[in-house]
Coordinates of C-alpha atoms and ligand atoms in Angstrom, one line a residue:
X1 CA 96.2 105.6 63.7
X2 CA 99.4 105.2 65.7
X3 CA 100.9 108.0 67.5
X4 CA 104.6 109.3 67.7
X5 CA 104.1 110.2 71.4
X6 CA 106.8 112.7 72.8
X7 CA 106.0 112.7 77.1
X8 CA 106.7 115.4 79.7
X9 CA 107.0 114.8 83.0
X10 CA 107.0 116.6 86.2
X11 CA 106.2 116.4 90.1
X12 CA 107.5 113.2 92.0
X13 CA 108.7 110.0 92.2
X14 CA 105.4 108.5 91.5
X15 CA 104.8 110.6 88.3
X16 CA 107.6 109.8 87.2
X17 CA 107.0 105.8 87.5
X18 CA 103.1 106.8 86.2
X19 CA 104.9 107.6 83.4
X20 CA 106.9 104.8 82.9
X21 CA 103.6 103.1 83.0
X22 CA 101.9 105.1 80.3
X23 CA 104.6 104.4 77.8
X24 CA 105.2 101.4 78.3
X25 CA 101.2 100.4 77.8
X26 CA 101.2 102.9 74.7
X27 CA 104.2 101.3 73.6
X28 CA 102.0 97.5 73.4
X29 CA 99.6 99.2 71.9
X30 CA 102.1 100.4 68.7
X31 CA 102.7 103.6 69.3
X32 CA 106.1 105.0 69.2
X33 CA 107.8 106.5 71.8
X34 CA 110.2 109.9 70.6
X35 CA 112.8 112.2 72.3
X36 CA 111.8 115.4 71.4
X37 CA 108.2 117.0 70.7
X38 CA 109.1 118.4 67.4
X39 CA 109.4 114.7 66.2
X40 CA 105.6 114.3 67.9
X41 CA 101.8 114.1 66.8
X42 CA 101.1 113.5 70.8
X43 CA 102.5 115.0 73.1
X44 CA 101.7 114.0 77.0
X45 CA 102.2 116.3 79.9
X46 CA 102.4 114.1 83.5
X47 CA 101.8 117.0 85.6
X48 CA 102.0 118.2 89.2
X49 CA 100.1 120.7 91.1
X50 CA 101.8 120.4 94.8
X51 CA 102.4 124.3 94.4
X52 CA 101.4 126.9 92.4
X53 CA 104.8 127.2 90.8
X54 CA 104.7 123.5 89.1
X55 CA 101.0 124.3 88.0
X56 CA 102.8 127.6 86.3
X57 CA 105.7 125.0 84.4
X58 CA 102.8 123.5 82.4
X59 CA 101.1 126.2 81.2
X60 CA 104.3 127.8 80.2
X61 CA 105.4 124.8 78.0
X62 CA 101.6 124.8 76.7
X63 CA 102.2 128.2 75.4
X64 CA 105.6 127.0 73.7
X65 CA 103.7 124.4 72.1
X66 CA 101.5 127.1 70.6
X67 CA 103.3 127.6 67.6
X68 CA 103.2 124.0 66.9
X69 CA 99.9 123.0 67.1
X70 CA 99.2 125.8 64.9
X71 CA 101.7 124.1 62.1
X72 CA 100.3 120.6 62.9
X73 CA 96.7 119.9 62.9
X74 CA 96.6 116.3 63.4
X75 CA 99.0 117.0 67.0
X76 CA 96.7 115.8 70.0
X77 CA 97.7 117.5 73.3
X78 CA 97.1 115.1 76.5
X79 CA 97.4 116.1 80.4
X80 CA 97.7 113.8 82.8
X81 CA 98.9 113.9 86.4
X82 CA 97.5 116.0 89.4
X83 CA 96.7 118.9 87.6
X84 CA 94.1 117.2 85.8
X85 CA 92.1 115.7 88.7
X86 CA 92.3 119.4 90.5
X87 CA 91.3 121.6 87.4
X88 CA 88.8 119.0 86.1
X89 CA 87.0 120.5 83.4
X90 CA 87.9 124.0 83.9
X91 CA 91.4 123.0 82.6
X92 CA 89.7 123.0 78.9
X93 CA 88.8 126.9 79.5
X94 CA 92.2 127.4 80.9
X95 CA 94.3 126.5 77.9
X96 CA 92.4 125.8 74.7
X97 CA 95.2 123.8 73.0
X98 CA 94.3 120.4 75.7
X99 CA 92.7 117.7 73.8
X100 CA 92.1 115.4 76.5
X101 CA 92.4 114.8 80.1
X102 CA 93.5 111.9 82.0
X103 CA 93.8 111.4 85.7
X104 CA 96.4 109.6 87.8
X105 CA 93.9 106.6 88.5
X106 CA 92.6 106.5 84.6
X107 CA 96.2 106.2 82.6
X108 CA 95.3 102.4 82.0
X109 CA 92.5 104.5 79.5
X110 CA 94.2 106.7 78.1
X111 CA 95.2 104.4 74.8
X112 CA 91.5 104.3 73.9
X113 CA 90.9 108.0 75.0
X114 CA 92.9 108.4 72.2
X115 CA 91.7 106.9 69.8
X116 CA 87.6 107.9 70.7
X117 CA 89.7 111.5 70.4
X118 CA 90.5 110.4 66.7
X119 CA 87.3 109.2 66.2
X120 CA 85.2 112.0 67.3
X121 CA 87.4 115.0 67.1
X122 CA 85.4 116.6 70.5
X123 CA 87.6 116.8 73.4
X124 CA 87.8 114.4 76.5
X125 CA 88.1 114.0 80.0
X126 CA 88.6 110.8 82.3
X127 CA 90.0 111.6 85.9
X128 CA 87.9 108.8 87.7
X129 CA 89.4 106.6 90.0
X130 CA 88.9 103.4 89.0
X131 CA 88.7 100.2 92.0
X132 CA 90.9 98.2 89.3
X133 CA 94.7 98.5 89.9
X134 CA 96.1 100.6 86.7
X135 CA 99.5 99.4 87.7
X136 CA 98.9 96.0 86.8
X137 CA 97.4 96.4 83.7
X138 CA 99.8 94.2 81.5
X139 CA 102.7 93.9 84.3
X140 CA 104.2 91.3 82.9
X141 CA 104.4 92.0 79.2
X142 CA 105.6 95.9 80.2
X143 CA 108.9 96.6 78.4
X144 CA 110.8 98.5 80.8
X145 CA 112.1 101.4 79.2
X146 CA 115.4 101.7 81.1
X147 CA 115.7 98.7 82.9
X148 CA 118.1 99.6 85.9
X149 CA 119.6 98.8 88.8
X150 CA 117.6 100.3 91.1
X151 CA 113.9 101.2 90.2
X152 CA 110.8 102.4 91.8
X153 CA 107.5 100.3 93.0
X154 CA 104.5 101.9 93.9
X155 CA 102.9 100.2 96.5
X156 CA 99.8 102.6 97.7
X157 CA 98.4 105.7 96.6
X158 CA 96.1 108.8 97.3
X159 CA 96.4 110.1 100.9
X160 CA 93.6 110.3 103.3
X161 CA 95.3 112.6 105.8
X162 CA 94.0 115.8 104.6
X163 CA 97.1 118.1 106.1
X164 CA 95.3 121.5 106.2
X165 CA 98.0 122.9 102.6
X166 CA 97.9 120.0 100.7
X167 CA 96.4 119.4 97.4
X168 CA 97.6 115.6 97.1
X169 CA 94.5 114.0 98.9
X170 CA 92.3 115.8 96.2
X171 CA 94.2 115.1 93.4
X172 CA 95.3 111.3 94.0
X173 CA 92.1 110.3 95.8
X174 CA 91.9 107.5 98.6
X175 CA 95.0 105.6 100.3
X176 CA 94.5 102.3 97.7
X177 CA 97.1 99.5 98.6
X178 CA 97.9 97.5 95.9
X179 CA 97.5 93.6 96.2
X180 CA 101.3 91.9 98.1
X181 CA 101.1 89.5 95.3
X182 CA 101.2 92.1 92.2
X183 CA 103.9 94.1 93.9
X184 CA 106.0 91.0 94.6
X185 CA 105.2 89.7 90.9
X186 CA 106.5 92.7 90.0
X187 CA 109.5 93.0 92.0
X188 CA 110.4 89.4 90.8
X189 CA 109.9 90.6 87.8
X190 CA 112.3 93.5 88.2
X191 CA 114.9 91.3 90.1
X192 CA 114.9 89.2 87.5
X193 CA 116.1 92.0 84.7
X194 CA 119.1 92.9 87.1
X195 CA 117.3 95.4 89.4
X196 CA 118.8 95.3 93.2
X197 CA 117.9 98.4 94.4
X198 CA 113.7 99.1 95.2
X199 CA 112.6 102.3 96.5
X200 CA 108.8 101.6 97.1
X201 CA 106.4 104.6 96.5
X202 CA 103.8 106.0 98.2
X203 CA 102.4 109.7 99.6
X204 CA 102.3 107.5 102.5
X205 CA 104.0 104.1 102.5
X206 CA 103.7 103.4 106.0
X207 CA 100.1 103.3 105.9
X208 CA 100.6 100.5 103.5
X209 CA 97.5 97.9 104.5
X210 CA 97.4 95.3 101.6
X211 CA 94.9 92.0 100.9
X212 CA 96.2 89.0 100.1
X213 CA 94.4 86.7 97.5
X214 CA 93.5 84.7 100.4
X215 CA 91.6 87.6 102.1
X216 CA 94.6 87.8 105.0
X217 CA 95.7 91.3 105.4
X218 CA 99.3 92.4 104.5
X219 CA 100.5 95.4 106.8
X220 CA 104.2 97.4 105.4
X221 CA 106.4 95.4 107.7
X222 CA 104.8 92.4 106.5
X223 CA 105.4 93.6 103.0
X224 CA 109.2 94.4 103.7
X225 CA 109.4 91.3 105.2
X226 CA 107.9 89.2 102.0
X227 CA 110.5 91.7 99.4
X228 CA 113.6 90.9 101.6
X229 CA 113.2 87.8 100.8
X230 CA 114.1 87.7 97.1
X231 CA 116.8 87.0 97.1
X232 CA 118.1 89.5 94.0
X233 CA 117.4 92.6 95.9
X234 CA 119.9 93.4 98.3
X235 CA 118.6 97.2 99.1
X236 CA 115.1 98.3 100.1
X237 CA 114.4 101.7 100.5
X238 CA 110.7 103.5 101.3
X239 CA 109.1 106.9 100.5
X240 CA 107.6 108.5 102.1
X241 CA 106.3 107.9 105.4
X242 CA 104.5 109.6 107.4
X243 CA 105.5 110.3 111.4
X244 CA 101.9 109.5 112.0
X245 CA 102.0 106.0 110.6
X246 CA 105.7 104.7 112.0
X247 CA 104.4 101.8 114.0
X248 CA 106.6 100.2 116.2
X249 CA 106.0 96.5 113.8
X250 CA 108.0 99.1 111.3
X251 CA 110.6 100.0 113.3
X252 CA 111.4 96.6 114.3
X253 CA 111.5 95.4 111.0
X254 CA 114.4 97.9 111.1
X255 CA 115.8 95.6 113.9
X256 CA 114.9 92.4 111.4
X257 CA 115.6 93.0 107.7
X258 CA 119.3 94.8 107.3
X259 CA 118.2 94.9 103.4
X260 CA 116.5 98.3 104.6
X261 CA 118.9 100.9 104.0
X262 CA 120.2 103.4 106.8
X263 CA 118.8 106.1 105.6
X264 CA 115.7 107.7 106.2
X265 CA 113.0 110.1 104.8
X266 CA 110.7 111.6 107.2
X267 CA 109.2 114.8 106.7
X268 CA 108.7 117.2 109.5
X269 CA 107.9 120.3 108.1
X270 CA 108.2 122.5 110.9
X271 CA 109.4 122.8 114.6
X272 CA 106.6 124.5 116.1
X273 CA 103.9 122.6 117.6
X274 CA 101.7 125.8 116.9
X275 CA 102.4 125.4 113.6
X276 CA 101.9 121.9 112.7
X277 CA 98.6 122.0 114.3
X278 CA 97.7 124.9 112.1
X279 CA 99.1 122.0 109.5
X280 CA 97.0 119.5 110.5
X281 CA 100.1 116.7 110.8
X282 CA 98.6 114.8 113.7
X283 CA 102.3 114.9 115.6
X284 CA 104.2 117.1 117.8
X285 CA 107.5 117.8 117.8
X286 CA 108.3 115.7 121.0
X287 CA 106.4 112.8 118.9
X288 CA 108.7 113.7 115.9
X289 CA 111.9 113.9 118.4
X290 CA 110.5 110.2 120.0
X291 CA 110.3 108.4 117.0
X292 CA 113.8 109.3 115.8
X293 CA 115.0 107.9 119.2
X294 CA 113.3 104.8 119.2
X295 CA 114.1 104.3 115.4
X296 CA 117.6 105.1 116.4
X297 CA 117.6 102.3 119.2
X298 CA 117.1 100.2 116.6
X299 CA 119.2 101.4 114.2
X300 CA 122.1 103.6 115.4
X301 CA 123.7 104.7 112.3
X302 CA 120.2 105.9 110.7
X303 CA 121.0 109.3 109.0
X304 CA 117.5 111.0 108.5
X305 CA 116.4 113.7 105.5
X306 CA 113.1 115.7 105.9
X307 CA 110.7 118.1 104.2
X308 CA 109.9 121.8 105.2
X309 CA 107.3 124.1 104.3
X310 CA 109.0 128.1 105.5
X311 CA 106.6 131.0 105.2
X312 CA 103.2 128.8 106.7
X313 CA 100.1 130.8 107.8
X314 CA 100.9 132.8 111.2
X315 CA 104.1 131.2 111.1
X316 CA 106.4 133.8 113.7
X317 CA 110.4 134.2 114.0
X318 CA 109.7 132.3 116.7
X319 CA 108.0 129.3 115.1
X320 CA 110.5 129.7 112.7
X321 CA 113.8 129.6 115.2
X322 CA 112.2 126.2 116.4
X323 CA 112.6 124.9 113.4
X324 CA 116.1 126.3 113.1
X325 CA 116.8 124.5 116.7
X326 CA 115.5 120.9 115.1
X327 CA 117.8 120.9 112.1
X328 CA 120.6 121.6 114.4
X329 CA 119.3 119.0 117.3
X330 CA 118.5 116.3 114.7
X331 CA 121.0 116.9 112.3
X332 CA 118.9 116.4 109.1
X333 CA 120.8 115.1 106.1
X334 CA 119.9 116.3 102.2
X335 CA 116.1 117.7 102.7
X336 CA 113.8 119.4 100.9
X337 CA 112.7 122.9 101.6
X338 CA 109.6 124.1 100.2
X339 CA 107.9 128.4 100.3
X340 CA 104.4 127.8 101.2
X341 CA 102.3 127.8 98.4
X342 CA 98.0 128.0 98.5
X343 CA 96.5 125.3 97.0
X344 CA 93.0 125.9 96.0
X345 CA 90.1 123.8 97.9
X346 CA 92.5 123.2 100.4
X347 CA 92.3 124.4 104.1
X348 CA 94.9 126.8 104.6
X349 CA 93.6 128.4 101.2
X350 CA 91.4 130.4 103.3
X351 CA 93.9 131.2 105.5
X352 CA 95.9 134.6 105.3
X353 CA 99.4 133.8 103.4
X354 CA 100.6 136.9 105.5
X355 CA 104.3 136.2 105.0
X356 CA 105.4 138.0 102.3
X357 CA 107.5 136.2 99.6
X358 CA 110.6 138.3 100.2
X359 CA 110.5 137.0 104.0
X360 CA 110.2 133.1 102.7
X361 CA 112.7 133.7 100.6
X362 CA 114.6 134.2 103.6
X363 CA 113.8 131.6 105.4
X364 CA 114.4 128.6 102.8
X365 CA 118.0 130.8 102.7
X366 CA 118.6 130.2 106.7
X367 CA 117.4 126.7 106.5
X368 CA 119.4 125.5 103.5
X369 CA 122.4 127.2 105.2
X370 CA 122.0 124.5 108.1
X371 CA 121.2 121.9 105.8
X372 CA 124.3 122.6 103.8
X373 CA 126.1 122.5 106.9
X374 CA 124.9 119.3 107.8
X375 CA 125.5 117.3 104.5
X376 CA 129.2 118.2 105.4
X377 CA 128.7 117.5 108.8
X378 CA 127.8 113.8 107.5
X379 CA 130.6 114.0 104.7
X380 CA 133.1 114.5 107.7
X381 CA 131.8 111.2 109.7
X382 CA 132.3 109.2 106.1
X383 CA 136.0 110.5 105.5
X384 CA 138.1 107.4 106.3
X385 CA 135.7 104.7 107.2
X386 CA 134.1 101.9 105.2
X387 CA 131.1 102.3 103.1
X388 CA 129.0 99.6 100.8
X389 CA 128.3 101.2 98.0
X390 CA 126.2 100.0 95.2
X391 CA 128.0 100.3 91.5
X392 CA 126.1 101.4 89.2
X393 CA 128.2 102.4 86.2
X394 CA 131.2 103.8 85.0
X395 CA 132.2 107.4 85.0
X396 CA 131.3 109.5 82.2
X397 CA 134.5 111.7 82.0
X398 CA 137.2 109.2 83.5
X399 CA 136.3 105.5 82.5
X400 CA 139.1 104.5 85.2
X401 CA 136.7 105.2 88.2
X402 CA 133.5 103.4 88.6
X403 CA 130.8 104.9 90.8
X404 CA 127.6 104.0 92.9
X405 CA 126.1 104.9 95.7
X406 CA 126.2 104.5 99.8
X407 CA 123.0 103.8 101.7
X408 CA 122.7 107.9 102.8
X409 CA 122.9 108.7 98.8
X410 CA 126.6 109.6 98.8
X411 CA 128.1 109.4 95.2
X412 CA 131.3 107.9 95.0
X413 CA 133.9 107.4 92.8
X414 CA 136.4 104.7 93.0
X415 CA 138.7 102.8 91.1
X416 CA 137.5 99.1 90.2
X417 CA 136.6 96.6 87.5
X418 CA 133.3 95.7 85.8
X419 CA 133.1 92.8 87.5
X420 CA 131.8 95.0 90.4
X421 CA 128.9 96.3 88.3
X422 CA 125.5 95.6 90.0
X423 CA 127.4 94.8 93.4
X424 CA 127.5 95.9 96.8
X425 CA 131.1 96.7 97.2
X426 CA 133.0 98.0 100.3
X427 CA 135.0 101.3 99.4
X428 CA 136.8 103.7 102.0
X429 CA 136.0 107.2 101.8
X430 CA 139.0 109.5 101.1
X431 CA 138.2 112.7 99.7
X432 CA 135.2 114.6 100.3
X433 CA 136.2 118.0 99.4
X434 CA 133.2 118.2 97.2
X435 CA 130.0 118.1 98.6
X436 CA 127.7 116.6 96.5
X437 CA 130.2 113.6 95.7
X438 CA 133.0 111.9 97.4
X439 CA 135.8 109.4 96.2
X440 CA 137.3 106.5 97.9
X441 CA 138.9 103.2 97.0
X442 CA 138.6 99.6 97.4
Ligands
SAH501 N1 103.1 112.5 102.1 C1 104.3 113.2 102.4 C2 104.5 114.4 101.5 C3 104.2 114.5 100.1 S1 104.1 116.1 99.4 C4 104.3 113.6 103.9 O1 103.2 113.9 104.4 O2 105.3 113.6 104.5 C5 105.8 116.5 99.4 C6 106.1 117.8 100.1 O3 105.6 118.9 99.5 C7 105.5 117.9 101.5 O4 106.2 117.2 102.5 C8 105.5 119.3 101.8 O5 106.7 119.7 102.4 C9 105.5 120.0 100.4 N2 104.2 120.6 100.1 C10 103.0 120.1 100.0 N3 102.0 121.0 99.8 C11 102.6 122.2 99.8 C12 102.2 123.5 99.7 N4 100.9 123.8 99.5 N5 103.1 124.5 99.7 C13 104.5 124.2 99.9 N6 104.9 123.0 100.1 C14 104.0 122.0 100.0
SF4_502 FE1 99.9 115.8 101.7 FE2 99.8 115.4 104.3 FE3 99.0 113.5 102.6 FE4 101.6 114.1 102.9 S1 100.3 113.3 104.5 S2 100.4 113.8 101.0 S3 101.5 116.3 103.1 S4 98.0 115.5 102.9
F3S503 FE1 102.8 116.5 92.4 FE2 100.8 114.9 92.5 FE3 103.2 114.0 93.1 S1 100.8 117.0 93.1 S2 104.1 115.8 94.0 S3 102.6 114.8 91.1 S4 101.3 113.4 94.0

């Protein structure tokens, strides 16, 4: 009955940890884990529907597996992930090679979905949302796959902010927090098999609101306050947070705990007020411009990286030029720039996309022009001053030069000993004549 279990996985951070999850609990239950699908007899697709573009990625590599589940009866095919709770059952008249269906909330299921699927031979769907934590299912007996230095936490999940484009509240349900005591379990857990790097996860971290076992409630800054304290982790880092949420008890935590890194993610996605109303974000720009200032009170060498959405609803040249005038004002660091996509059942889905994709296309250009620009910009301010860097490993093609990474998510490449594996180290940037990683020494 066990299962050679070959797993796909797209969409963000948190999928990617969800998936971590799922292996590691189909792994305790004796299945085996394999590299390629070939090898398979089930395969598992995490997916992600945040545009239409990653919805079209799965039913592509559905089709490739056509051939193959044609050649091998016994092969189960499993989705998981956001497109599951967003297609619900339709998904079955979508593609007829799914077996079964999971949601986000249900993967702590999934092992005897499987087998009722052997069983029964009838396909099966289970995208509730159950009030039980699936991250703690078996924490402590979870093999880590790839133990690392620096791994992910998820800390809450769902969304209840409802931005007007956004599919994520739909698919992942509810803001649930998860208890302080499981995630700090966990961390010590992770601390303990050499992580000292945590990047906590959440569509919205900052609207973290956690129970203690003693009924007390646990806010995020409390929370950052209780994982700075192991003493193992020396970097904390958070995403993502919503504008919305960034209470001042956060930002001073910035002023408290220097284990948070410099280095901020804080999506924006765009510089017109008409347009982020249209959104739904609940901010203006002069809140957005506010925040940074009194974040940078706090912290002066914070170095921020945002999201934008180009191509919105009704959004004009001159919606779009405000944006252009923010990057440039703000300076944004490494950012992600998305082409509006409709996302069915959502509001702006009965909006007009009236900018045409040739026009978006141009837009995400302009932007990641200035963002390009920027990343140098930042480059520039490193060359010849002192960075901590945490080293991670050794390089590939010249085992001379270790590398790691700076608190703004600068590669670097020095030369140093494996003593310095797993450390902070302070290294002196001195070339950066390639953007995407620099070099310095000790
Ligand atoms: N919770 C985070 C964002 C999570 S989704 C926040 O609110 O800041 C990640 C990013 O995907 C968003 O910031 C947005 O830029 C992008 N995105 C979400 N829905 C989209 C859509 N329908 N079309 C294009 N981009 C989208
Ligand atoms: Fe989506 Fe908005 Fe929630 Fe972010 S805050 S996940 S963009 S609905
Ligand atoms: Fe995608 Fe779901 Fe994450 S839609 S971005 S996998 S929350």
């Amino acid at each position: 009955m066990h299962r050679k279990v070959y797993l796909k996985t797209w969409g963000c951070q948190m999928n990617h940890y969800d998936s971590d999850k799922i292996l590691n609990y189909l792994k305790i239950n004796n299945h085996k884990i394999v590299d390629n699908y070939i090898d398979s007899d089930l395969i598992i697709l995490n997916t992600c529907s945040i545009r239409k573009k990653s919805e079209y990625k799965v039913f592509n590599f559905l089709e490739r597996l056509r051939s193959f589940k044609k050649e091998k009866d016994n092969l189960i095919i499993c989705i998981c992930g956001c497109l599951s709770t967003q297609e619900k059952e339709k998904i079955f008249l979508r593609n007829d090679l799914i077996d079964i269906v999971c949601g986000p909330q249900s993967i702590h299921k999934l092992n005897k979905l499987i087998y009722k699927f052997i069983k029964y031979k009838k396909k099966l769907i289970d995208i509730k949302s159950y009030k039980i934590d699936k991250n703690n299912i078996n924490n402590k007996i979870f093999n880590y796959n790839n133990i690392k230095l620096n791994t992910y936490v998820t800390i809450i999940e769902g969304c209840n902010k409802f931005c007007s484009y956004c599919i994520v509240p739909f698919t992942r349900g509810k803001e649930i927090s998860r208890s302080p005591e499981k995630i700090l379990d966990e961390i010590c857990y992770l601390s303990n098999n050499n992580v000292c790097e945590i990047n906590l996860l959440g569509q919205n971290v900052n609207a973290y609101s956690g129970i203690f076992n003693n009924g007390d409630l646990c806010s995020f800054s409390n929370l950052l306050n209780l994982i700075s304290k192991i003493n193992n982790i020396k970097r904390i880092r958070f995403t993502t947070s919503n504008p919305y949420n960034f209470s001042d008890d956060i930002i001073n935590a910035y002023k408290n705990i220097n284990k948070i890194v410099n280095y901020l993610h804080l999506p924006v996605q765009s510089g017109s007020n008409k347009i982020l109303k249209l959104m739904r974000r609940k901010y203006d720009i002069e809140f957005y411009k506010d925040l940074v200032k009194r974040i940078l009170y706090v912290r002066p060498n914070m170095i921020f990286s945002t999201d934008f959405i180009v191509g919105f609803p009704g959004e004009s040249e001159k919606d779009f030029l405000l944006t252009l005038d923010l990057i440039n004002e703000l300076k944004f660091d490494h950012s992600y720039i998305f082409m509006y996509s409709p996302r069915p059942g959502t509001e702006s889905f009965y909006m007009k996309d009236n900018i045409d994709l040739i026009e978006k296309k141009r837009r995400f250009r302009e932007i990641k022009y200035l963002i390009d620009n920027n990343i140098i910009y930042w480059n520039k301010k490193m060359l010849n001053n002192k960075y901590d860097i945490l080293v991670e490993g050794f390089s590939k093609k010249n085992s001379k030069f270790l590398f790691g990474k700076t608190e703004n998510n600068r590669k670097v490449y020095f030369i140093g000993n494996k003593n310095m594996l797993g450390k902070i180290i302070s290294v002196k940037i001195n070339d950066i004549s390639n953007k995407n990683y620099l070099y310095g020494n000790l």
